[in-house]
CSV table of C-alpha atoms and ligand atoms in Angstrom, one decimal:
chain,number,residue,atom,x,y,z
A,1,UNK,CA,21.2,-26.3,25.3
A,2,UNK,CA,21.4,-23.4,22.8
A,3,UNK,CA,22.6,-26.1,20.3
A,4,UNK,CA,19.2,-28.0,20.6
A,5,UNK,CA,17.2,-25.2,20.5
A,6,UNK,CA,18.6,-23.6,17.3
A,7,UNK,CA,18.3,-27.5,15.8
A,8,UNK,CA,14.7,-27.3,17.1
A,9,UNK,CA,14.0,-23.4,15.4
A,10,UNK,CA,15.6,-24.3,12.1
A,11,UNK,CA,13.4,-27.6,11.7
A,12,UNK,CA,10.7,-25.6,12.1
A,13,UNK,CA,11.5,-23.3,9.8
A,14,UNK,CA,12.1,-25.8,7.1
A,15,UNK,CA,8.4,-27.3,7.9
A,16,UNK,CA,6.8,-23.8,7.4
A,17,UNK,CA,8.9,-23.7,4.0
A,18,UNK,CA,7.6,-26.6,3.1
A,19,UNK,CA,4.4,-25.1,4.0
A,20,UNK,CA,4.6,-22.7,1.9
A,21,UNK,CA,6.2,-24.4,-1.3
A,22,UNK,CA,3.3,-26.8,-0.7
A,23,UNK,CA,0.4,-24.4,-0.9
A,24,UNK,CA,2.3,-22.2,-3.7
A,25,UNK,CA,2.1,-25.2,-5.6
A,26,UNK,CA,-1.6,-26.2,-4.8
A,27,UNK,CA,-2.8,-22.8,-5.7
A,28,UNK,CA,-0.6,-22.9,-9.1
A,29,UNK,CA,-2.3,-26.2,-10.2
A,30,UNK,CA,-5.6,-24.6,-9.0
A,31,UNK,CA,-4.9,-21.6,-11.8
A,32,UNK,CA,-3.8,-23.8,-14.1
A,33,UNK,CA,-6.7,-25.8,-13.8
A,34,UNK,CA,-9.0,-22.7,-13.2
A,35,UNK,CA,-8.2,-21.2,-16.4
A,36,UNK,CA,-9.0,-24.8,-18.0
A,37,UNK,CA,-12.4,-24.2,-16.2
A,38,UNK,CA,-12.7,-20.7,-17.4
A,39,UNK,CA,-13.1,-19.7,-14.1
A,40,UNK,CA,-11.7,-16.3,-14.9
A,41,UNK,CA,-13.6,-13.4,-15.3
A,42,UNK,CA,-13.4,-9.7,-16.0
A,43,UNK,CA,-14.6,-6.9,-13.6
A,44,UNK,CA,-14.8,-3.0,-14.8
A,45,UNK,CA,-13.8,0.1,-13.0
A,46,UNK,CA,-14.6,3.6,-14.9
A,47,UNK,CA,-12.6,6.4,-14.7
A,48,UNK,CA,-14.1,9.8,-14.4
A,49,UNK,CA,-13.3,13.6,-15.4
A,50,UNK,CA,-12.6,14.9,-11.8
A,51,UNK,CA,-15.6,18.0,-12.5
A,52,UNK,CA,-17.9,16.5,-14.5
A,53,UNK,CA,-18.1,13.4,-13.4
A,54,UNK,CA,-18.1,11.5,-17.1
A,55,UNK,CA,-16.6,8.2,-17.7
A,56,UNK,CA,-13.8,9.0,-19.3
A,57,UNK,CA,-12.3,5.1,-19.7
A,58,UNK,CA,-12.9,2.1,-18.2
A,59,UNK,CA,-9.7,-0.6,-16.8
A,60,UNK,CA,-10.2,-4.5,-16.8
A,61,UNK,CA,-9.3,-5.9,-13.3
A,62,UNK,CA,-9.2,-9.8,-13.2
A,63,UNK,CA,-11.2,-12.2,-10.8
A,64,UNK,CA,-10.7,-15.5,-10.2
A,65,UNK,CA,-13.8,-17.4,-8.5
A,66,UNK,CA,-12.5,-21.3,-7.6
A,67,UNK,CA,-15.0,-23.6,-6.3
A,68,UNK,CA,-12.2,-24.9,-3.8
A,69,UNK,CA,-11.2,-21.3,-3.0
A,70,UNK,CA,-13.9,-18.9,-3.4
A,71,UNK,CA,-13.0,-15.7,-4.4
A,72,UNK,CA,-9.1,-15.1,-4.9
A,73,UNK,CA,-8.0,-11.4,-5.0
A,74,UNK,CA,-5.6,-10.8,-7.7
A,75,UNK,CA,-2.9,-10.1,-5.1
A,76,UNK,CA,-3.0,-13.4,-4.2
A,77,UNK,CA,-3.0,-15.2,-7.5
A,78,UNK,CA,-0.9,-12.6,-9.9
A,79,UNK,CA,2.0,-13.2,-8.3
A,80,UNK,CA,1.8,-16.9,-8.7
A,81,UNK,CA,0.9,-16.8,-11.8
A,82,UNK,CA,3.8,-14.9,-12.7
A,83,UNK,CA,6.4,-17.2,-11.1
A,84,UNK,CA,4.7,-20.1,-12.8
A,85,UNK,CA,4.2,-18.5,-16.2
A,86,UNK,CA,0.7,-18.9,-16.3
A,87,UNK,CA,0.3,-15.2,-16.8
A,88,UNK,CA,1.3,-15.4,-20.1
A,89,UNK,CA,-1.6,-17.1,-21.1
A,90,UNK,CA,-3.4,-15.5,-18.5
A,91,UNK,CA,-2.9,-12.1,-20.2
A,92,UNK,CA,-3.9,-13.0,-23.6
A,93,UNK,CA,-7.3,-14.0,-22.3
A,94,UNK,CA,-7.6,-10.8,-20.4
A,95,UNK,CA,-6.6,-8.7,-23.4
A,96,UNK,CA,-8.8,-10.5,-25.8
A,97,UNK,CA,-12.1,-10.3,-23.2
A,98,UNK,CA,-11.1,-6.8,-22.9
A,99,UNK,CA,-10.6,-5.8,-26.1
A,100,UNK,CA,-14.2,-7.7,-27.1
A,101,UNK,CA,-15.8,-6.6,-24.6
A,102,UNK,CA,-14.8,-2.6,-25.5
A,103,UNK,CA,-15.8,-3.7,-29.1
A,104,UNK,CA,-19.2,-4.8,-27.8
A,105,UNK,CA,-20.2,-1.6,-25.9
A,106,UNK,CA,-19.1,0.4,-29.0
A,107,UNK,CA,-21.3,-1.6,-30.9
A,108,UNK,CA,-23.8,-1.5,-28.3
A,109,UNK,CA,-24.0,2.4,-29.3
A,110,UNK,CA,-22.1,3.6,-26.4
A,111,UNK,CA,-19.8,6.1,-26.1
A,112,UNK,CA,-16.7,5.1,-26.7
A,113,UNK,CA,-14.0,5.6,-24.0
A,114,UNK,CA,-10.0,3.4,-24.1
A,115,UNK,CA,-9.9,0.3,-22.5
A,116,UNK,CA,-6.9,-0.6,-20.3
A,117,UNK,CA,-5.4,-3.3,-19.6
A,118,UNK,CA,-3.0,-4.5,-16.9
A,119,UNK,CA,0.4,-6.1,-18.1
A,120,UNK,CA,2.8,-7.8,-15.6
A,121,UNK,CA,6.4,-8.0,-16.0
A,122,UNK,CA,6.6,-11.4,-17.5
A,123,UNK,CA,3.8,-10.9,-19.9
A,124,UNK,CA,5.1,-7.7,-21.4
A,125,UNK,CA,8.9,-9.3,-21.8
A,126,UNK,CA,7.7,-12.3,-23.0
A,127,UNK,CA,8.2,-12.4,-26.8
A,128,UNK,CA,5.3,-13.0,-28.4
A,129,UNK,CA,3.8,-9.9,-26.2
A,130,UNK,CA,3.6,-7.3,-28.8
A,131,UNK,CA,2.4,-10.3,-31.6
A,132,UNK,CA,-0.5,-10.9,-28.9
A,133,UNK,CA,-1.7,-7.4,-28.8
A,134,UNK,CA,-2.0,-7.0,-32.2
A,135,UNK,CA,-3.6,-10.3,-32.4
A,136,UNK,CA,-6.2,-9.3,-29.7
A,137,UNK,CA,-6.9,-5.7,-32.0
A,138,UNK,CA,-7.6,-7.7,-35.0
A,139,UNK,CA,-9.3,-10.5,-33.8
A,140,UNK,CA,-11.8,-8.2,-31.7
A,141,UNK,CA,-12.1,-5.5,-34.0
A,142,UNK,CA,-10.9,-3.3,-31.4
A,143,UNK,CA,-9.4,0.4,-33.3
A,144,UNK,CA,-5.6,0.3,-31.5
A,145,UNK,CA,-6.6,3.8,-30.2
A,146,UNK,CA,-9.2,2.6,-27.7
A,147,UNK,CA,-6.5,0.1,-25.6
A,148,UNK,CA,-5.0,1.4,-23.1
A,149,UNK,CA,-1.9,-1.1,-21.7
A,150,UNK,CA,-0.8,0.0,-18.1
A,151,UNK,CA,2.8,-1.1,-16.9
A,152,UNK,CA,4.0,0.1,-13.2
A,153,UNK,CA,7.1,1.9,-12.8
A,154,UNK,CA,8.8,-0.9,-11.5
A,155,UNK,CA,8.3,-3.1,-14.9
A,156,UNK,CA,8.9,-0.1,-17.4
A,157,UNK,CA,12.7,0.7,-15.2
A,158,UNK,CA,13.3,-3.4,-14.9
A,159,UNK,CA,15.5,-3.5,-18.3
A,160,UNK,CA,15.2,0.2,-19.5
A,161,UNK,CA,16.9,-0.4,-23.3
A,162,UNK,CA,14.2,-3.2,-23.8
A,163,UNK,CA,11.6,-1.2,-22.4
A,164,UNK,CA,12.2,1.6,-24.8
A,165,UNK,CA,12.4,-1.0,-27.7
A,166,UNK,CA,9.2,-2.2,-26.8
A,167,UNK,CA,7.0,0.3,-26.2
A,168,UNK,CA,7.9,1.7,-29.6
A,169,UNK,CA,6.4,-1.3,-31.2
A,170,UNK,CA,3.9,-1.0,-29.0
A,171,UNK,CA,3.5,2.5,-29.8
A,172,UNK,CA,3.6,1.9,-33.7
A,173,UNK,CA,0.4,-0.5,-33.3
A,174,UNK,CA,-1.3,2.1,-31.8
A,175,UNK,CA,-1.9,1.8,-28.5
A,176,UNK,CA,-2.0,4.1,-25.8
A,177,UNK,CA,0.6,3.3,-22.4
A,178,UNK,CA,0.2,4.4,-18.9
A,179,UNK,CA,2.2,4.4,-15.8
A,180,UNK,CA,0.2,2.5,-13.4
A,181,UNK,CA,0.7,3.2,-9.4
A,182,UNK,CA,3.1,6.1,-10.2
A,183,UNK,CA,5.0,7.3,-6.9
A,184,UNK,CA,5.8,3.9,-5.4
A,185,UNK,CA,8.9,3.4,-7.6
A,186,UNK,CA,12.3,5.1,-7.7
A,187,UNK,CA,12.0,6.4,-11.1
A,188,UNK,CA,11.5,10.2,-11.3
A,189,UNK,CA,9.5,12.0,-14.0
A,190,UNK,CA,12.1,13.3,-15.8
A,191,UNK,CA,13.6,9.8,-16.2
A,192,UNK,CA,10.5,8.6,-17.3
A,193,UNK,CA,10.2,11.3,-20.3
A,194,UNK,CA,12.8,8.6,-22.4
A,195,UNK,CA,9.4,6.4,-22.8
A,196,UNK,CA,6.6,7.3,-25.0
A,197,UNK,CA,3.4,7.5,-22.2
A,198,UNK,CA,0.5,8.7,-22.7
A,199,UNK,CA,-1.3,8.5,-19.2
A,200,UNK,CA,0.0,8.5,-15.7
A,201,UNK,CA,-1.9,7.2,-12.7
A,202,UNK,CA,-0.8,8.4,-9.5
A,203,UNK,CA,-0.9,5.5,-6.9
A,204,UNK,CA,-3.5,5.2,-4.1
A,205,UNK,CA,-1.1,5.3,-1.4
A,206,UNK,CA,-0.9,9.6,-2.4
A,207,UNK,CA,-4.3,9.9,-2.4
A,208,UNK,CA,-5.4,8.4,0.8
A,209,UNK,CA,-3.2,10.8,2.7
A,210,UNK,CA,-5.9,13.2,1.5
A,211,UNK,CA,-7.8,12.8,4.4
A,212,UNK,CA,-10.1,14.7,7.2
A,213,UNK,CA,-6.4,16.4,8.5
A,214,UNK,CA,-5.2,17.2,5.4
A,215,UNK,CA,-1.7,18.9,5.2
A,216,UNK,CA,-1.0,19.9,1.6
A,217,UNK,CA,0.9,17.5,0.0
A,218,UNK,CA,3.7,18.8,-2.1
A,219,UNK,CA,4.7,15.6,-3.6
A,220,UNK,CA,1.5,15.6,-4.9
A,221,UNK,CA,0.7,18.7,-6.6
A,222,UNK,CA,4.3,18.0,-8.1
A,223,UNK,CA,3.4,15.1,-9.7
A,224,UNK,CA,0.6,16.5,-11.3
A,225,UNK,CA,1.9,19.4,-12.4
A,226,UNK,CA,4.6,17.7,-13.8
A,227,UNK,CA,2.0,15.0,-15.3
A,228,UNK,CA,-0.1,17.9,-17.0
A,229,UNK,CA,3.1,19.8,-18.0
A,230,UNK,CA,4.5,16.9,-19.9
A,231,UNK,CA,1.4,16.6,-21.8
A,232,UNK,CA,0.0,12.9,-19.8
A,233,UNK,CA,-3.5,12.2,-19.4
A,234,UNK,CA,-2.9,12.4,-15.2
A,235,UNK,CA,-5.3,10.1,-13.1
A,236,UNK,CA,-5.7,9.9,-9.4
A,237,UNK,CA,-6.6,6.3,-8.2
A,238,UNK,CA,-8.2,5.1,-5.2
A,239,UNK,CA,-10.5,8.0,-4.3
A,240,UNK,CA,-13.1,6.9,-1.7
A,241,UNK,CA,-14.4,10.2,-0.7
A,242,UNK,CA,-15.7,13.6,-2.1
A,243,UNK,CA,-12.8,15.8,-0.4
A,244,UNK,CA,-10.1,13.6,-2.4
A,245,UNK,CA,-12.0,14.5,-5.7
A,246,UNK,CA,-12.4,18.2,-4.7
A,247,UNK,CA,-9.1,18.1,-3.4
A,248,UNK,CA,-7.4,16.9,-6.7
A,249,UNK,CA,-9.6,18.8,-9.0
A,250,UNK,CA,-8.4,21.9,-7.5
A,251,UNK,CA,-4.7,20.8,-7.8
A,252,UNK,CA,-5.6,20.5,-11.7
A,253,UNK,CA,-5.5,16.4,-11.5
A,254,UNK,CA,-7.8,16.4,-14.4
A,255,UNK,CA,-9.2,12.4,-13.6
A,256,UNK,CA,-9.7,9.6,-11.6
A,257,UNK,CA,-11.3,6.2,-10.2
A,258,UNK,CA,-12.2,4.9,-6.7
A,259,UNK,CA,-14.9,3.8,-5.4
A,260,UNK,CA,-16.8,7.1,-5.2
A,261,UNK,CA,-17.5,7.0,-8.3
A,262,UNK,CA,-17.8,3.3,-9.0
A,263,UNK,CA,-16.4,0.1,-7.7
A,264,UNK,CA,-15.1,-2.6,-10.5
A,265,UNK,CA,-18.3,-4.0,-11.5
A,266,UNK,CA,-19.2,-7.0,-14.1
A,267,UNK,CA,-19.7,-5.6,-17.9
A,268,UNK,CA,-23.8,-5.0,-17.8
A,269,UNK,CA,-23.9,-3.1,-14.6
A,270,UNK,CA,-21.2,-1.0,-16.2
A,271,UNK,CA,-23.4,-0.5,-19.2
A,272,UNK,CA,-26.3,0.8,-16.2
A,273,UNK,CA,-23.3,3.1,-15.1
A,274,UNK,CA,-23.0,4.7,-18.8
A,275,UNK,CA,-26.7,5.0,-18.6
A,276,UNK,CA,-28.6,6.3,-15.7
A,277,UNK,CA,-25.6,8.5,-14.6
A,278,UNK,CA,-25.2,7.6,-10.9
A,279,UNK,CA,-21.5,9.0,-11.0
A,280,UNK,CA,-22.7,12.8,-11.1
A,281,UNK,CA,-25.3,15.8,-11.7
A,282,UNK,CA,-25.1,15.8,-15.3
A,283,UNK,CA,-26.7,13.8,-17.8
A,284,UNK,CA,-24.8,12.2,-20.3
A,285,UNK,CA,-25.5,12.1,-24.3
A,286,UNK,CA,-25.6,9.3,-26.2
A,287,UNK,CA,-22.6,8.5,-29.5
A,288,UNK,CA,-23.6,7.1,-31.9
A,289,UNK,CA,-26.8,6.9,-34.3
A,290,UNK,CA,-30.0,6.0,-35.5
A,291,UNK,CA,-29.5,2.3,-35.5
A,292,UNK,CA,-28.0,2.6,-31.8
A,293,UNK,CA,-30.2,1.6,-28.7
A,294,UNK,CA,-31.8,4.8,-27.6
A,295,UNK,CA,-32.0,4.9,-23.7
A,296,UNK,CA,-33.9,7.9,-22.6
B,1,C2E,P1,-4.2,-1.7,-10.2
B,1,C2E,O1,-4.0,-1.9,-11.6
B,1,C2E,O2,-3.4,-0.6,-9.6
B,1,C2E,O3,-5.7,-1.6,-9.9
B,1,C2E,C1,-6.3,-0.8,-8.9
B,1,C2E,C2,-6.8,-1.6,-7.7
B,1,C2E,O4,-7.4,-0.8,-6.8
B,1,C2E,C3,-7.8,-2.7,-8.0
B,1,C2E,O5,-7.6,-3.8,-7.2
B,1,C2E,C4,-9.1,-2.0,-7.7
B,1,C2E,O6,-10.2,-2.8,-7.4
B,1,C2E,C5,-8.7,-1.2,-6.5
B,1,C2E,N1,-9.5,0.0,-6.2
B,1,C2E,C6,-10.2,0.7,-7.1
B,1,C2E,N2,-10.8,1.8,-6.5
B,1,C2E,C7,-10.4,1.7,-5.2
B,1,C2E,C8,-10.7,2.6,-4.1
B,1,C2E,O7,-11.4,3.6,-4.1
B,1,C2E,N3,-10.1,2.2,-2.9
B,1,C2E,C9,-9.3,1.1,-2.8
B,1,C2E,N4,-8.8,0.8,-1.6
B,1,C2E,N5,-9.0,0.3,-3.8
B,1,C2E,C10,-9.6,0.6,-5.0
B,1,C2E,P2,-7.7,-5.3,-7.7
B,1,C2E,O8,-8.8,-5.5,-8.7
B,1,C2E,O9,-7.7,-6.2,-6.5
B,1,C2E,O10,-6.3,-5.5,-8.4
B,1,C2E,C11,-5.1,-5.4,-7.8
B,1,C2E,C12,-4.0,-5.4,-8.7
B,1,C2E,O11,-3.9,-6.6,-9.4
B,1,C2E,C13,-4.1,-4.3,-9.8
B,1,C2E,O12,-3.7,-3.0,-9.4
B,1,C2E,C14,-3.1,-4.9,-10.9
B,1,C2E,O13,-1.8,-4.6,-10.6
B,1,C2E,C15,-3.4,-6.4,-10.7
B,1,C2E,N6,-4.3,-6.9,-11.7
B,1,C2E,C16,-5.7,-6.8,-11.7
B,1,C2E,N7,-6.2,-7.4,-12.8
B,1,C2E,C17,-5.1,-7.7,-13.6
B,1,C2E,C18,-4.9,-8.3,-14.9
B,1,C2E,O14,-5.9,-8.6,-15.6
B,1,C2E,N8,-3.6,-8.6,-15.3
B,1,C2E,C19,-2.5,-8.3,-14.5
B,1,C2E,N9,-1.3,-8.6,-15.0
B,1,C2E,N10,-2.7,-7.7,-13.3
B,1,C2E,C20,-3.9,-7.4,-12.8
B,2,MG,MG1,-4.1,-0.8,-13.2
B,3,MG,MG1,-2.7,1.1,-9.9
B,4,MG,MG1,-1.9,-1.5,-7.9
């Protein structure tokens, strides 16, 4: 009896597995074939100085729309894409459409704030990474101080004596390098001191416990403090509501991004964002000179 039935559970396990490799391997061919398609595109999140409201930077975040599929969130696809090796060439087309698109809004006369630019684990170990990068700079026309390249914790402490290797030539290009979802690791600050960061952003998961009930959150304060002691750029992400903002601000968290300010939008809403200054009170002025748009 119990002999059949664990016969019976383990075939269908296998079918579900099957399942599973099965779809996997339907929605691989489907990136493979969307990014044939070019049915990538960009979206554009700003990040804002916590008091006065000013876009302070803006981060790419990738969107796939399939015909079959509709709209895939990235947590769906990434990871596939990463197994598959499709995010290789993946992330050179997101750095280069960032890094044009950046170019573009400086030329466009506005002001001009870093890009970033997510990079997944396989992307940023693969070897001709750091030859990409530069290759996305000087094909755009992109100045190396304007990108941005965010790495979590858990790809920066994968293989820490390459990690240090390459971030220094990533560092000698230019670029600027932040910790993305800080918090969610095991790596403590201290240990990340070794790598040369520029910006930290403290995961979502942090700021959502700032909520109607708030109990002050020591792990929280401590990171920034540490953050702003250590000399990073320190940004809160995810912040949905006013008290977060307030919250953070007065714990000397000096930026951040959520939706309160602006959800990830396509490139010439952004553009409206920069101009008609929906993310505070004040009024913004314009870089840039006489042969610049003017927009008042
Ligand atoms: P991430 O880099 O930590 O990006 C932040 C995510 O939080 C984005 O999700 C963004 O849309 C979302 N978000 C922003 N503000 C709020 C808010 O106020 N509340 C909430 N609940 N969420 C907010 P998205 O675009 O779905 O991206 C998810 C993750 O996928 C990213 O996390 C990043 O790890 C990855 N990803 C996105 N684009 C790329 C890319 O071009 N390349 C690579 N390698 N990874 C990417
Ligand atoms: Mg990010
Ligand atoms: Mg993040
Ligand atoms: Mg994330």
């Amino acid at each position: 009896h119990v002999k059949t039935e664990g016969r019976n559970d383990c075939q269908f396990f296998k079918e579900s597995m099957n399942m599973k490799v099965v779809e996997r391997q339907a929605l691989e061919a489907g990136i493979r074939r969307g990014l044939e398609r070019k049915e990538f595109f960009l979206h554009y999140q700003p990040m804002v100085c916590l008091s006065t409201r000013e876009i302070t930077g803006v981060e790419a975040l990738i969107r796939w729309e399939s015909p079959e599929r509709g709209l895939v969130p990235p947590s769906e696809f990434i990871p596939v894409a990463e197994d598959s090796g499709l995010i290789v060439q993946m992330g050179r087309w997101v750095l280069h459409s960032a890094c044009e698109q950046a170019r573009a809004w400086q030329d466009a006369g506005l002001p001009p704030v870093p890009i970033s630019v997510n990079v997944s684990a396989l992307e940023f170990r693969h070897l001709g990474f750091i030859d990409g990068v530069q290759a996305a700079l000087s094909e755009t026309g992109l100045a190396a101080r304007y990108l941005v390249l965010e790495l979590t914790e858990g790809v920066l402490m994968e293989d820490v004596e390459s990690t240090v290797s390459l971030l220094a030539q990533l560092k000698s290009l230019g670029v600027h390098l932040a910790v993305d979802d800080f918090g969610t690791g095991f790596s403590s600050l201290s240990y990340l001191r070794q790598f040369p960061i520029d910006v930290l952003k403290i995961d979502i998961s942090f700021v959502r416990e700032i909520g109607p009930v708030q109990t002050d959150s020591a792990i929280l304060s401590a990171i920034i403090n540490m953050g702003n002691s250590l000399k990073y750029r320190v940004i809160a992400e995810g912040i949905e509501i006013d008290k977060q903002r307030a919250y953070l601000l007065d714990k000397q968290c000096a930026e951040g991004q959520g939706y309160l300010f602006s959800p990830p939008l396509p490139a010439p809403q952004l553009v409206d964002l920069f101009l008609s200054e929906p993310l505070g009170q004040r009024s913004r002025k314009m870089a840039g000179s006489g042969n610049s748009p003017r927009y008042d």
